[in-house]
Amino acid sequence: MDREELSALFRGLGVKAEVSVLEPEALERALVHAREGAWDGVAVGGGDGTIGTAAALLAGSPKPLAILPMGTFNYFARFLDLPLEPEEAVRALARAVIEPFDMVEVNGRLFLSHSAIGIFPRYIMERLLLQRRHHLSKIPAMAGALAKTFLAHQVLVITVTVAGRERAVPTPNLVVGNGPGVLSPLFSTGRNRDVLQDGRFSLFLGRRLSRWTTAWSTVESFFGKVDIPSDFERMDIDRCTVDAPKRTILVTVDGELAVVGSANTDMVVKGRHLPA
């Protein structure tokens, strides 16, 4: 859907909208402009990284955020049980009810859906390298990245501090999710709405330590068949500190790759009220 089609759809619903199509580097500047302008709200189309960037910039402002799912997986839109087709999402926007929801913070960076250490960041890094160096399209790059990730399988000993209690945990993957459905986001539609408003997040520590059991657990998660009690230790908390045994560590934040210092990776629910 291009700019003219989207503008026409808004007009047909009686919604006055200024529609812009932006390059990634222009997004933050445009969002700040929209936040400080005279508009009643801001609608953002894109994937989870784009939506997360918009939510972080609008946090604490009076501007409501509307989500138009236009990414590959659209995890957060699924969490909210939003229509995944852009046309239907715009129609739903015209009759939407504004509600607050929580965000989570990792080292000062706010996110909506999930953040991870271990397998997932390694997979994202490998996929990006394959796409950039070998010019692969997304699907072949995803398959190649999964193979490389599990061949380079690594178990980290991560120190987790919750409520003043510190312990070292060997795990190949740690996931922080704004709701328990984050491990199988493609199958969690409509099951996360209430927990997005409770001021807590779910911390998951992978129990499977071998290469093949970890791979099998990951496949089960993707297809919505994960056995959480067997495969993960789960804690529903409002704050934790995570220290990893490296000077820097790869993390993903709403699916976007980042590098942070390993010391005092502080994960805190801020309870920022953003409308869904």
PDB file of C-alpha atoms in Angstrom:
ATOM      1  CA  MET A   1       0.000   0.000   0.000  1.00  0.00           C
ATOM      2  CA  ASP A   2       1.491   3.333  -1.078  1.00  0.00           C
ATOM      3  CA  ARG A   3       1.056   6.833   0.313  1.00  0.00           C
ATOM      4  CA  GLU A   4      -1.855   7.785  -1.966  1.00  0.00           C
ATOM      5  CA  GLU A   5      -3.779   4.584  -1.229  1.00  0.00           C
ATOM      6  CA  LEU A   6      -3.322   5.041   2.518  1.00  0.00           C
ATOM      7  CA  SER A   7      -4.376   8.692   2.353  1.00  0.00           C
ATOM      8  CA  ALA A   8      -7.498   7.739   0.380  1.00  0.00           C
ATOM      9  CA  LEU A   9      -8.380   5.063   2.924  1.00  0.00           C
ATOM     10  CA  PHE A  10      -8.181   7.564   5.788  1.00  0.00           C
ATOM     11  CA  ARG A  11     -10.296  10.081   3.823  1.00  0.00           C
ATOM     12  CA  GLY A  12     -12.906   7.427   3.131  1.00  0.00           C
ATOM     13  CA  LEU A  13     -13.266   6.849   6.863  1.00  0.00           C
ATOM     14  CA  GLY A  14     -13.614  10.567   7.578  1.00  0.00           C
ATOM     15  CA  VAL A  15     -10.207  10.777   9.247  1.00  0.00           C
ATOM     16  CA  LYS A  16      -8.039  13.775   8.402  1.00  0.00           C
ATOM     17  CA  ALA A  17      -4.472  12.466   8.177  1.00  0.00           C
ATOM     18  CA  GLU A  18      -1.119  13.657   6.928  1.00  0.00           C
ATOM     19  CA  VAL A  19       0.629  10.584   5.518  1.00  0.00           C
ATOM     20  CA  SER A  20       4.416  10.418   5.098  1.00  0.00           C
ATOM     21  CA  VAL A  21       6.600   7.577   3.811  1.00  0.00           C
ATOM     22  CA  LEU A  22       9.991   7.795   5.519  1.00  0.00           C
ATOM     23  CA  GLU A  23      13.436   6.295   5.301  1.00  0.00           C
ATOM     24  CA  PRO A  24      14.579   4.743   8.637  1.00  0.00           C
ATOM     25  CA  GLU A  25      17.032   7.557   9.368  1.00  0.00           C
ATOM     26  CA  ALA A  26      14.212  10.144   9.130  1.00  0.00           C
ATOM     27  CA  LEU A  27      11.814   8.317  11.461  1.00  0.00           C
ATOM     28  CA  GLU A  28      12.823   9.770  14.822  1.00  0.00           C
ATOM     29  CA  ARG A  29      12.838  13.346  13.554  1.00  0.00           C
ATOM     30  CA  ALA A  30       9.358  12.911  12.057  1.00  0.00           C
ATOM     31  CA  LEU A  31       8.043  11.354  15.266  1.00  0.00           C
ATOM     32  CA  VAL A  32       9.331  14.233  17.387  1.00  0.00           C
ATOM     33  CA  HIS A  33       7.654  16.640  14.955  1.00  0.00           C
ATOM     34  CA  ALA A  34       4.373  14.709  15.215  1.00  0.00           C
ATOM     35  CA  ARG A  35       4.616  14.485  19.007  1.00  0.00           C
ATOM     36  CA  GLU A  36       4.966  18.251  19.311  1.00  0.00           C
ATOM     37  CA  GLY A  37       2.453  19.145  16.589  1.00  0.00           C
ATOM     38  CA  ALA A  38      -1.278  19.816  16.693  1.00  0.00           C
ATOM     39  CA  TRP A  39      -2.417  16.336  15.633  1.00  0.00           C
ATOM     40  CA  ASP A  40      -4.796  14.345  17.825  1.00  0.00           C
ATOM     41  CA  GLY A  41      -2.675  11.206  17.543  1.00  0.00           C
ATOM     42  CA  VAL A  42       0.110   9.454  15.669  1.00  0.00           C
ATOM     43  CA  ALA A  43      -0.352   6.317  13.542  1.00  0.00           C
ATOM     44  CA  VAL A  44       2.818   4.405  12.685  1.00  0.00           C
ATOM     45  CA  GLY A  45       3.131   1.650  10.112  1.00  0.00           C
ATOM     46  CA  GLY A  46       6.040  -0.787  10.153  1.00  0.00           C
ATOM     47  CA  GLY A  47       7.478  -3.752  11.997  1.00  0.00           C
ATOM     48  CA  ASP A  48       8.120  -4.212  15.704  1.00  0.00           C
ATOM     49  CA  GLY A  49      11.345  -2.184  15.678  1.00  0.00           C
ATOM     50  CA  THR A  50       9.615   0.796  14.066  1.00  0.00           C
ATOM     51  CA  ILE A  51       6.618   0.552  16.388  1.00  0.00           C
ATOM     52  CA  GLY A  52       8.918   0.263  19.412  1.00  0.00           C
ATOM     53  CA  THR A  53      10.862   3.356  18.365  1.00  0.00           C
ATOM     54  CA  ALA A  54       7.618   5.306  18.029  1.00  0.00           C
ATOM     55  CA  ALA A  55       6.304   4.116  21.376  1.00  0.00           C
ATOM     56  CA  ALA A  56       9.526   5.093  23.176  1.00  0.00           C
ATOM     57  CA  LEU A  57       9.443   8.602  21.682  1.00  0.00           C
ATOM     58  CA  LEU A  58       5.751   9.081  22.503  1.00  0.00           C
ATOM     59  CA  ALA A  59       6.044   7.674  26.057  1.00  0.00           C
ATOM     60  CA  GLY A  60       4.735  10.179  28.591  1.00  0.00           C
ATOM     61  CA  SER A  61       3.260  12.466  25.943  1.00  0.00           C
ATOM     62  CA  PRO A  62      -0.479  13.100  25.540  1.00  0.00           C
ATOM     63  CA  LYS A  63      -0.396  11.770  21.959  1.00  0.00           C
ATOM     64  CA  PRO A  64      -2.039   8.358  21.461  1.00  0.00           C
ATOM     65  CA  LEU A  65      -0.207   5.849  19.302  1.00  0.00           C
ATOM     66  CA  ALA A  66      -2.039   3.815  16.659  1.00  0.00           C
ATOM     67  CA  ILE A  67      -0.318   0.750  15.200  1.00  0.00           C
ATOM     68  CA  LEU A  68      -0.526  -0.237  11.530  1.00  0.00           C
ATOM     69  CA  PRO A  69       1.176  -3.666  11.213  1.00  0.00           C
ATOM     70  CA  MET A  70       3.412  -3.636   8.127  1.00  0.00           C
ATOM     71  CA  GLY A  71       6.378  -5.758   9.236  1.00  0.00           C
ATOM     72  CA  THR A  72       7.299  -9.410   8.802  1.00  0.00           C
ATOM     73  CA  PHE A  73       5.925 -10.877  12.041  1.00  0.00           C
ATOM     74  CA  ASN A  74       4.180  -7.950  13.776  1.00  0.00           C
ATOM     75  CA  TYR A  75       4.501  -9.495  17.222  1.00  0.00           C
ATOM     76  CA  PHE A  76       3.156  -6.572  19.219  1.00  0.00           C
ATOM     77  CA  ALA A  77       0.140  -6.136  16.956  1.00  0.00           C
ATOM     78  CA  ARG A  78      -0.600  -9.822  17.552  1.00  0.00           C
ATOM     79  CA  PHE A  79      -0.293  -9.286  21.305  1.00  0.00           C
ATOM     80  CA  LEU A  80      -2.996  -6.615  21.043  1.00  0.00           C
ATOM     81  CA  ASP A  81      -5.157  -8.743  18.724  1.00  0.00           C
ATOM     82  CA  LEU A  82      -5.054  -6.061  16.027  1.00  0.00           C
ATOM     83  CA  PRO A  83      -5.933  -6.753  12.383  1.00  0.00           C
ATOM     84  CA  LEU A  84      -2.768  -7.620  10.478  1.00  0.00           C
ATOM     85  CA  GLU A  85      -3.905  -6.366   7.072  1.00  0.00           C
ATOM     86  CA  PRO A  86      -3.138  -2.620   6.721  1.00  0.00           C
ATOM     87  CA  GLU A  87      -6.582  -1.827   5.311  1.00  0.00           C
ATOM     88  CA  GLU A  88      -8.363  -3.547   8.203  1.00  0.00           C
ATOM     89  CA  ALA A  89      -5.974  -1.961  10.709  1.00  0.00           C
ATOM     90  CA  VAL A  90      -6.887   1.522   9.424  1.00  0.00           C
ATOM     91  CA  ARG A  91     -10.593   0.711   9.667  1.00  0.00           C
ATOM     92  CA  ALA A  92     -10.090  -0.559  13.218  1.00  0.00           C
ATOM     93  CA  LEU A  93      -8.225   2.637  14.064  1.00  0.00           C
ATOM     94  CA  ALA A  94     -11.315   4.717  13.205  1.00  0.00           C
ATOM     95  CA  ARG A  95     -13.310   2.936  15.938  1.00  0.00           C
ATOM     96  CA  ALA A  96     -10.473   2.304  18.412  1.00  0.00           C
ATOM     97  CA  VAL A  97     -10.643   2.705  22.187  1.00  0.00           C
ATOM     98  CA  ILE A  98      -7.593   4.333  23.797  1.00  0.00           C
ATOM     99  CA  GLU A  99      -5.992   2.207  26.527  1.00  0.00           C
ATOM    100  CA  PRO A 100      -2.670   2.464  28.421  1.00  0.00           C
ATOM    101  CA  PHE A 101      -0.034  -0.247  28.306  1.00  0.00           C
ATOM    102  CA  ASP A 102       3.321  -0.952  29.958  1.00  0.00           C
ATOM    103  CA  MET A 103       6.752  -0.642  28.451  1.00  0.00           C
ATOM    104  CA  VAL A 104       9.945  -2.295  29.684  1.00  0.00           C
ATOM    105  CA  GLU A 105      13.356  -0.641  29.940  1.00  0.00           C
ATOM    106  CA  VAL A 106      16.794  -2.150  29.332  1.00  0.00           C
ATOM    107  CA  ASN A 107      19.708   0.157  30.117  1.00  0.00           C
ATOM    108  CA  GLY A 108      17.611   3.225  29.429  1.00  0.00           C
ATOM    109  CA  ARG A 109      16.075   1.892  26.210  1.00  0.00           C
ATOM    110  CA  LEU A 110      12.332   1.322  26.219  1.00  0.00           C
ATOM    111  CA  PHE A 111      10.749  -1.571  24.393  1.00  0.00           C
ATOM    112  CA  LEU A 112       7.270  -2.967  23.828  1.00  0.00           C
ATOM    113  CA  SER A 113       7.496  -6.653  23.108  1.00  0.00           C
ATOM    114  CA  HIS A 114      10.697  -8.509  23.980  1.00  0.00           C
ATOM    115  CA  SER A 115      14.408  -8.328  24.596  1.00  0.00           C
ATOM    116  CA  ALA A 116      16.788 -11.272  24.445  1.00  0.00           C
ATOM    117  CA  ILE A 117      20.336 -12.421  25.161  1.00  0.00           C
ATOM    118  CA  GLY A 118      21.906 -15.540  23.656  1.00  0.00           C
ATOM    119  CA  ILE A 119      20.380 -17.428  20.726  1.00  0.00           C
ATOM    120  CA  PHE A 120      18.101 -14.789  19.244  1.00  0.00           C
ATOM    121  CA  PRO A 121      20.639 -11.943  18.999  1.00  0.00           C
ATOM    122  CA  ARG A 122      23.153 -14.369  17.461  1.00  0.00           C
ATOM    123  CA  TYR A 123      20.550 -15.442  14.909  1.00  0.00           C
ATOM    124  CA  ILE A 124      19.698 -11.809  14.011  1.00  0.00           C
ATOM    125  CA  MET A 125      23.417 -11.006  13.592  1.00  0.00           C
ATOM    126  CA  GLU A 126      23.999 -14.019  11.349  1.00  0.00           C
ATOM    127  CA  ARG A 127      20.925 -13.205   9.244  1.00  0.00           C
ATOM    128  CA  LEU A 128      22.001  -9.605   8.703  1.00  0.00           C
ATOM    129  CA  LEU A 129      25.522 -10.705   7.747  1.00  0.00           C
ATOM    130  CA  LEU A 130      24.163 -13.159   5.177  1.00  0.00           C
ATOM    131  CA  GLN A 131      21.852 -10.532   3.721  1.00  0.00           C
ATOM    132  CA  ARG A 132      24.537  -7.858   3.494  1.00  0.00           C
ATOM    133  CA  ARG A 133      27.597  -9.901   2.481  1.00  0.00           C
ATOM    134  CA  HIS A 134      25.941 -12.445   0.217  1.00  0.00           C
ATOM    135  CA  HIS A 135      22.875 -10.429  -0.854  1.00  0.00           C
ATOM    136  CA  LEU A 136      20.481 -13.185   0.167  1.00  0.00           C
ATOM    137  CA  SER A 137      16.768 -12.522   0.407  1.00  0.00           C
ATOM    138  CA  LYS A 138      15.152 -12.777   3.818  1.00  0.00           C
ATOM    139  CA  ILE A 139      13.896 -16.392   3.763  1.00  0.00           C
ATOM    140  CA  PRO A 140      17.204 -18.035   2.638  1.00  0.00           C
ATOM    141  CA  ALA A 141      19.079 -15.764   5.049  1.00  0.00           C
ATOM    142  CA  MET A 142      16.808 -16.868   7.904  1.00  0.00           C
ATOM    143  CA  ALA A 143      17.449 -20.556   7.156  1.00  0.00           C
ATOM    144  CA  GLY A 144      21.201 -20.061   6.880  1.00  0.00           C
ATOM    145  CA  ALA A 145      21.314 -17.969  10.039  1.00  0.00           C
ATOM    146  CA  LEU A 146      19.483 -20.629  12.053  1.00  0.00           C
ATOM    147  CA  ALA A 147      21.965 -23.292  10.949  1.00  0.00           C
ATOM    148  CA  LYS A 148      24.975 -21.122  11.789  1.00  0.00           C
ATOM    149  CA  THR A 149      23.486 -20.128  15.152  1.00  0.00           C
ATOM    150  CA  PHE A 150      23.045 -23.674  16.359  1.00  0.00           C
ATOM    151  CA  LEU A 151      26.392 -24.853  14.999  1.00  0.00           C
ATOM    152  CA  ALA A 152      28.018 -22.120  17.088  1.00  0.00           C
ATOM    153  CA  HIS A 153      25.922 -23.073  20.126  1.00  0.00           C
ATOM    154  CA  GLN A 154      27.061 -21.450  23.364  1.00  0.00           C
ATOM    155  CA  VAL A 155      25.881 -21.643  26.958  1.00  0.00           C
ATOM    156  CA  LEU A 156      26.328 -18.450  28.962  1.00  0.00           C
ATOM    157  CA  VAL A 157      26.600 -18.292  32.732  1.00  0.00           C
ATOM    158  CA  ILE A 158      24.405 -15.297  33.494  1.00  0.00           C
ATOM    159  CA  THR A 159      24.096 -13.735  36.941  1.00  0.00           C
ATOM    160  CA  VAL A 160      20.511 -12.735  37.628  1.00  0.00           C
ATOM    161  CA  THR A 161      19.510 -10.574  40.592  1.00  0.00           C
ATOM    162  CA  VAL A 162      15.834 -10.459  41.553  1.00  0.00           C
ATOM    163  CA  ALA A 163      14.544  -8.842  44.768  1.00  0.00           C
ATOM    164  CA  GLY A 164      18.097  -8.647  46.133  1.00  0.00           C
ATOM    165  CA  ARG A 165      18.802 -12.358  45.567  1.00  0.00           C
ATOM    166  CA  GLU A 166      21.693 -13.084  43.198  1.00  0.00           C
ATOM    167  CA  ARG A 167      22.403 -16.391  41.474  1.00  0.00           C
ATOM    168  CA  ALA A 168      24.374 -17.669  38.504  1.00  0.00           C
ATOM    169  CA  VAL A 169      22.357 -19.494  35.858  1.00  0.00           C
ATOM    170  CA  PRO A 170      23.793 -21.444  32.900  1.00  0.00           C
ATOM    171  CA  THR A 171      21.540 -20.838  29.902  1.00  0.00           C
ATOM    172  CA  PRO A 172      21.773 -20.540  26.115  1.00  0.00           C
ATOM    173  CA  ASN A 173      18.999 -17.962  25.974  1.00  0.00           C
ATOM    174  CA  LEU A 174      17.389 -15.349  28.190  1.00  0.00           C
ATOM    175  CA  VAL A 175      14.192 -13.597  27.103  1.00  0.00           C
ATOM    176  CA  VAL A 176      12.406 -10.689  28.744  1.00  0.00           C
ATOM    177  CA  GLY A 177       8.849 -10.371  27.493  1.00  0.00           C
ATOM    178  CA  ASN A 178       6.135  -7.793  28.050  1.00  0.00           C
ATOM    179  CA  GLY A 179       3.744 -10.660  28.701  1.00  0.00           C
ATOM    180  CA  PRO A 180       4.070 -14.466  28.860  1.00  0.00           C
ATOM    181  CA  GLY A 181       3.116 -15.046  25.213  1.00  0.00           C
ATOM    182  CA  VAL A 182       6.440 -13.681  23.979  1.00  0.00           C
ATOM    183  CA  LEU A 183       7.959 -17.163  23.520  1.00  0.00           C
ATOM    184  CA  SER A 184       5.356 -18.060  20.871  1.00  0.00           C
ATOM    185  CA  PRO A 185       4.258 -14.651  19.594  1.00  0.00           C
ATOM    186  CA  LEU A 186       2.733 -15.960  16.364  1.00  0.00           C
ATOM    187  CA  PHE A 187       0.257 -17.969  18.446  1.00  0.00           C
ATOM    188  CA  SER A 188      -0.431 -15.604  21.348  1.00  0.00           C
ATOM    189  CA  THR A 189      -3.058 -13.430  19.648  1.00  0.00           C
ATOM    190  CA  GLY A 190      -5.397 -11.837  22.168  1.00  0.00           C
ATOM    191  CA  ARG A 191      -3.881 -13.523  25.224  1.00  0.00           C
ATOM    192  CA  ASN A 192      -1.610 -10.712  26.396  1.00  0.00           C
ATOM    193  CA  ARG A 193      -3.833  -7.633  26.661  1.00  0.00           C
ATOM    194  CA  ASP A 194      -4.426  -7.777  30.427  1.00  0.00           C
ATOM    195  CA  VAL A 195      -0.794  -8.485  31.340  1.00  0.00           C
ATOM    196  CA  LEU A 196       0.329  -5.478  29.284  1.00  0.00           C
ATOM    197  CA  GLN A 197      -1.213  -3.315  31.989  1.00  0.00           C
ATOM    198  CA  ASP A 198      -0.043  -5.028  35.191  1.00  0.00           C
ATOM    199  CA  GLY A 199       3.336  -3.291  35.659  1.00  0.00           C
ATOM    200  CA  ARG A 200       5.295  -6.561  35.393  1.00  0.00           C
ATOM    201  CA  PHE A 201       7.260  -8.505  32.797  1.00  0.00           C
ATOM    202  CA  SER A 202       8.088 -12.167  32.272  1.00  0.00           C
ATOM    203  CA  LEU A 203      11.712 -13.332  32.488  1.00  0.00           C
ATOM    204  CA  PHE A 204      12.492 -16.651  30.782  1.00  0.00           C
ATOM    205  CA  LEU A 205      15.735 -18.606  31.248  1.00  0.00           C
ATOM    206  CA  GLY A 206      16.287 -21.533  28.883  1.00  0.00           C
ATOM    207  CA  ARG A 207      16.776 -24.839  30.722  1.00  0.00           C
ATOM    208  CA  ARG A 208      17.906 -26.909  27.707  1.00  0.00           C
ATOM    209  CA  LEU A 209      21.697 -26.704  27.517  1.00  0.00           C
ATOM    210  CA  SER A 210      22.751 -28.996  24.668  1.00  0.00           C
ATOM    211  CA  ARG A 211      22.793 -27.861  21.055  1.00  0.00           C
ATOM    212  CA  TRP A 212      20.029 -30.211  19.902  1.00  0.00           C
ATOM    213  CA  THR A 213      17.646 -29.815  22.828  1.00  0.00           C
ATOM    214  CA  THR A 214      18.018 -26.053  22.556  1.00  0.00           C
ATOM    215  CA  ALA A 215      17.304 -26.204  18.823  1.00  0.00           C
ATOM    216  CA  TRP A 216      14.247 -28.391  19.382  1.00  0.00           C
ATOM    217  CA  SER A 217      12.912 -26.065  22.087  1.00  0.00           C
ATOM    218  CA  THR A 218      13.349 -23.105  19.717  1.00  0.00           C
ATOM    219  CA  VAL A 219      11.456 -24.884  16.929  1.00  0.00           C
ATOM    220  CA  GLU A 220       8.653 -25.714  19.357  1.00  0.00           C
ATOM    221  CA  SER A 221       8.459 -22.062  20.391  1.00  0.00           C
ATOM    222  CA  PHE A 222       8.171 -20.942  16.777  1.00  0.00           C
ATOM    223  CA  PHE A 223       5.252 -23.301  16.161  1.00  0.00           C
ATOM    224  CA  GLY A 224       3.483 -22.483  19.437  1.00  0.00           C
ATOM    225  CA  LYS A 225       4.235 -25.886  21.031  1.00  0.00           C
ATOM    226  CA  VAL A 226       6.754 -24.834  23.679  1.00  0.00           C
ATOM    227  CA  ASP A 227       6.492 -26.584  27.055  1.00  0.00           C
ATOM    228  CA  ILE A 228       7.442 -23.665  29.292  1.00  0.00           C
ATOM    229  CA  PRO A 229       7.801 -25.564  32.611  1.00  0.00           C
ATOM    230  CA  SER A 230      10.141 -28.111  31.005  1.00  0.00           C
ATOM    231  CA  ASP A 231      12.084 -25.822  28.695  1.00  0.00           C
ATOM    232  CA  PHE A 232      12.235 -22.544  30.626  1.00  0.00           C
ATOM    233  CA  GLU A 233      12.393 -21.126  34.102  1.00  0.00           C
ATOM    234  CA  ARG A 234       9.823 -18.330  34.204  1.00  0.00           C
ATOM    235  CA  MET A 235       9.576 -15.409  36.634  1.00  0.00           C
ATOM    236  CA  ASP A 236       6.941 -12.656  36.521  1.00  0.00           C
ATOM    237  CA  ILE A 237       8.660  -9.644  38.100  1.00  0.00           C
ATOM    238  CA  ASP A 238       8.956  -5.877  37.895  1.00  0.00           C
ATOM    239  CA  ARG A 239      12.743  -5.491  38.055  1.00  0.00           C
ATOM    240  CA  CYS A 240      15.916  -7.496  37.641  1.00  0.00           C
ATOM    241  CA  THR A 241      19.616  -7.048  36.963  1.00  0.00           C
ATOM    242  CA  VAL A 242      21.432  -9.291  34.500  1.00  0.00           C
ATOM    243  CA  ASP A 243      25.238  -9.592  34.297  1.00  0.00           C
ATOM    244  CA  ALA A 244      26.844 -11.639  31.532  1.00  0.00           C
ATOM    245  CA  PRO A 245      30.457 -12.900  31.401  1.00  0.00           C
ATOM    246  CA  LYS A 246      31.567 -10.538  28.632  1.00  0.00           C
ATOM    247  CA  ARG A 247      32.596  -6.900  28.464  1.00  0.00           C
ATOM    248  CA  THR A 248      29.900  -6.302  25.870  1.00  0.00           C
ATOM    249  CA  ILE A 249      26.985  -8.450  24.858  1.00  0.00           C
ATOM    250  CA  LEU A 250      24.591  -8.689  21.947  1.00  0.00           C
ATOM    251  CA  VAL A 251      20.937  -8.115  22.769  1.00  0.00           C
ATOM    252  CA  THR A 252      17.797  -7.694  20.742  1.00  0.00           C
ATOM    253  CA  VAL A 253      15.229  -5.051  21.607  1.00  0.00           C
ATOM    254  CA  ASP A 254      11.904  -5.540  19.799  1.00  0.00           C
ATOM    255  CA  GLY A 255      13.790  -7.567  17.209  1.00  0.00           C
ATOM    256  CA  GLU A 256      16.453  -4.909  16.616  1.00  0.00           C
ATOM    257  CA  LEU A 257      20.090  -5.801  17.304  1.00  0.00           C
ATOM    258  CA  ALA A 258      22.057  -3.744  19.835  1.00  0.00           C
ATOM    259  CA  VAL A 259      25.319  -4.013  21.779  1.00  0.00           C
ATOM    260  CA  VAL A 260      25.383  -3.074  25.454  1.00  0.00           C
ATOM    261  CA  GLY A 261      27.837  -3.284  28.335  1.00  0.00           C
ATOM    262  CA  SER A 262      27.293  -6.499  30.230  1.00  0.00           C
ATOM    263  CA  ALA A 263      27.467  -4.984  33.702  1.00  0.00           C
ATOM    264  CA  ASN A 264      24.214  -3.947  35.310  1.00  0.00           C
ATOM    265  CA  THR A 265      21.907  -4.678  32.426  1.00  0.00           C
ATOM    266  CA  ASP A 266      18.945  -3.427  34.393  1.00  0.00           C
ATOM    267  CA  MET A 267      15.508  -4.518  33.201  1.00  0.00           C
ATOM    268  CA  VAL A 268      12.746  -2.423  34.715  1.00  0.00           C
ATOM    269  CA  VAL A 269       9.050  -2.039  33.939  1.00  0.00           C
ATOM    270  CA  LYS A 270       8.349   1.670  33.964  1.00  0.00           C
ATOM    271  CA  GLY A 271       4.611   1.483  33.503  1.00  0.00           C
ATOM    272  CA  ARG A 272       4.727   4.186  30.860  1.00  0.00           C
ATOM    273  CA  HIS A 273       1.153   4.806  29.757  1.00  0.00           C
ATOM    274  CA  LEU A 274       0.871   4.612  25.992  1.00  0.00           C
ATOM    275  CA  PRO A 275      -2.488   4.118  24.305  1.00  0.00           C
ATOM    276  CA  ALA A 276      -3.039   1.009  22.266  1.00  0.00           C
TER     277      ALA A 276
END
